[in-house]
Amino acid sequence: MEEVFGPDGLIAQAHPEYEHRPGQIQMARAVMRAFEEKRHLIVEAGTGTGKTLAYLVPAVAAALGGRGRVIISTGTKNLQEQLMEKDIPFLQSILPKRFTATYMKGRNNYLCLNRLGRAQAAPVLDGLEEVDYFEEVVDWSKESQIGDRAELSNLPESLSFWRHIDARSESCLGQKCPDFDPCFITRMRNRAQEADIVVVNHHLFFADLSLRNSNYGSVLPDYTAVILDEAHLIEDVASEYFGSQVSNYQVEDLLRELGVTTIEEADVDREVTRTSSRLARFAENFWMGFREGRGEEGRYPIIPGTFAARDVHRGIVPTPLGDLYLALDGAFARLETTLDAMKEKPAEVENLVRRIRQIRFDLQFIVTGADKKFVYWIERRNRGIFLRASPIDVAGLLQDKLFDEVPTVVLTSATLSSGGNFAFIRDRLGLDTADDLIAESTFDYESQAILYLPSKMPDPRSPTWAEAAAAEVIKILEATEGRAFVLSTSLAGMQSLYERVWAEIEYPCLVQGSRFEFS
C-alpha cells in the first residue's frame, strides 16, 4: 500500500496534484487485511479521504492474487460512472499488473431482442409520435454491442414502450430463448465472468441476492468478496428486494404478452382468450378499489381489515375490496390451470405459468398480511398502483444471505458511525463480527465550513415550503456570488426550486437534465 499511496508512490508519480492522505492509506491497509484474513470490515471515510482508490487497490490486489472476483456495489449511478470512467482506467494505467473490469446494470436497462421481435408484430406504442423512436431503437439494436439504453442519448428517458421490450427477469426465457446467444444479458454476463472487478449498483446487487437459488436464477457471476460503497443506503434497498410487490403494470404486462403468445391447441386458445378477458376486467375493478378515496399520489399503509373484517356472527368475511381480490385470484387460478394443462408447453407458456404463480403468491402474502415481521403498504405513482410488503428488520436476512455466505464484505460510506462507534449499524444490518475503522478526512471543517440552519422555515409538507426554500437559496446565492450546489430530495422539488430561483438571480443557473453551453 505504501508503494502505491506513499508520498513517492505510483499514484504520486502519475498524478502531479496528488496529496498524501494518512486516512487513505490507513483505509487501504484495513481493506487489504480484510481480504487476506477473510473478515468483514466497516469503514467510515469522511469526505476527502479518497476512499474509492483506497478500496480499489486492495480489491485489484486480492483478485490478481488468486482470491477470486470482487464485486463493487455503489448507491448511485454517478459513482458507478466515476469508477468505470475515471478511477479504474487510472489504476489500469499505473499498476504494474494488468487487470480487467466491467460494469453491470439492472436488467431493465438492457434491450431484450426476443421481446423486441415480438413487439414489432404487436402494438406497443402510445401514439404516432413514438413510431420514429421505435424505429430508432430497432436500428440501434442491430449495431449495439452492449444493448444499454443509456446509449440512446437522443431519446426521451420516459419511453412508454421500453418496459415492453426490456430484459426484465420475469419475462426472460433463459437458455430456451431463441435469442439466448446474441442476448445482451448473455453478453453482459460473459464480460462479467471474464472480469476481475465487476461494478454494479445496490439495486442490482440485492435483486441478485434475493433471486439466488430461486426459479429465476442469479444475474451476477460468483464472487468471493463484495465492497458496498455508500453503505448507509443498503438497509432501505435490501428491504425493497427482500419483500414482495404486485402492481397493475405487472398484470398488464402479463396479459399483453399472453395476447401475443401463439397457442396451437384451439380449445386451449379459446379458453385462454375468455379467461384473459375476465382477468382483465377483474384486475381493473381490483385496482380501481385503491384509487377511490385516494386523490393524491404517495404511500399509504394497508390498514388491518382492508380485505377482510371480523363479523360477530359469521367470523371473518371479505370486505368489498376483499371480494374483488377473490374474483381476481379466481381468474388467475383458472388461467394458470388452463395453461399448465397443455401437453407440450412452449417456453413462453412455461414462463407465463411461473409468473402467474408468483403474482398469486405475492398478492396472497400482501392481502393476508399475516406475517408480523413485515409492513404492508400501497404506493400510488402516476397511473401505477403498487402493493408492497417490506421486512421490518433485514438483519437476519442479510446475515443468512450475505455475511454468512461471502468471506469478505466491506461496507464504507462517509456516514456510518453514531456517537463515534458502529453499534447502531451493526444491529440494523446483523453484522456482529466485523472489524471497523474511522478514517478521518483531511478537510479542516472548523475553519473552512459553516453550518447554517434557517430559523423560520415552514414544515416541509406545507404548501409554503417551496417558496420559503427558494427565498433562502436566493439569499445564499447572493452571498456566494452564484457559487452553490443545491440538493433536493425529489425531482419535483428540484424543478420547483429551479423555476422559482433562476429568474431572480444574475448568475447562470443549471438544473439536472438540462444542457448548458459555456461561451
Short mmCIF file of C-alpha atoms in Angstrom, two decimals, residues 452-462 464-473 475-476 497:
data_model
loop_
_atom_site.label_atom_id
_atom_site.label_comp_id
_atom_site.label_asym_id
_atom_site.label_seq_id
_atom_site.Cartn_x
_atom_site.Cartn_y
_atom_site.Cartn_z
CA TYR A 452 -26.44 27.40 8.55
CA LEU A 453 -29.94 26.37 9.67
CA PRO A 454 -32.72 28.83 8.73
CA SER A 455 -34.73 29.52 11.86
CA LYS A 456 -38.17 30.27 10.41
CA MET A 457 -38.78 27.63 7.77
CA PRO A 458 -42.29 26.13 7.45
CA ASP A 459 -42.98 22.42 7.71
CA PRO A 460 -41.60 20.65 4.58
CA ARG A 461 -45.12 19.31 3.93
CA SER A 462 -46.58 22.81 3.93
CA THR A 464 -45.47 27.43 1.58
CA TRP A 465 -42.30 25.33 1.87
CA ALA A 466 -41.15 25.66 -1.77
CA GLU A 467 -41.44 29.45 -1.76
CA ALA A 468 -39.59 29.78 1.57
CA ALA A 469 -36.85 27.38 0.44
CA ALA A 470 -36.39 29.31 -2.80
CA ALA A 471 -36.06 32.58 -0.87
CA GLU A 472 -33.30 31.05 1.30
CA VAL A 473 -31.49 29.68 -1.76
CA LYS A 475 -30.10 34.75 -0.30
CA ILE A 476 -27.28 32.19 -0.18
CA LEU A 497 -36.82 25.37 -6.81
#
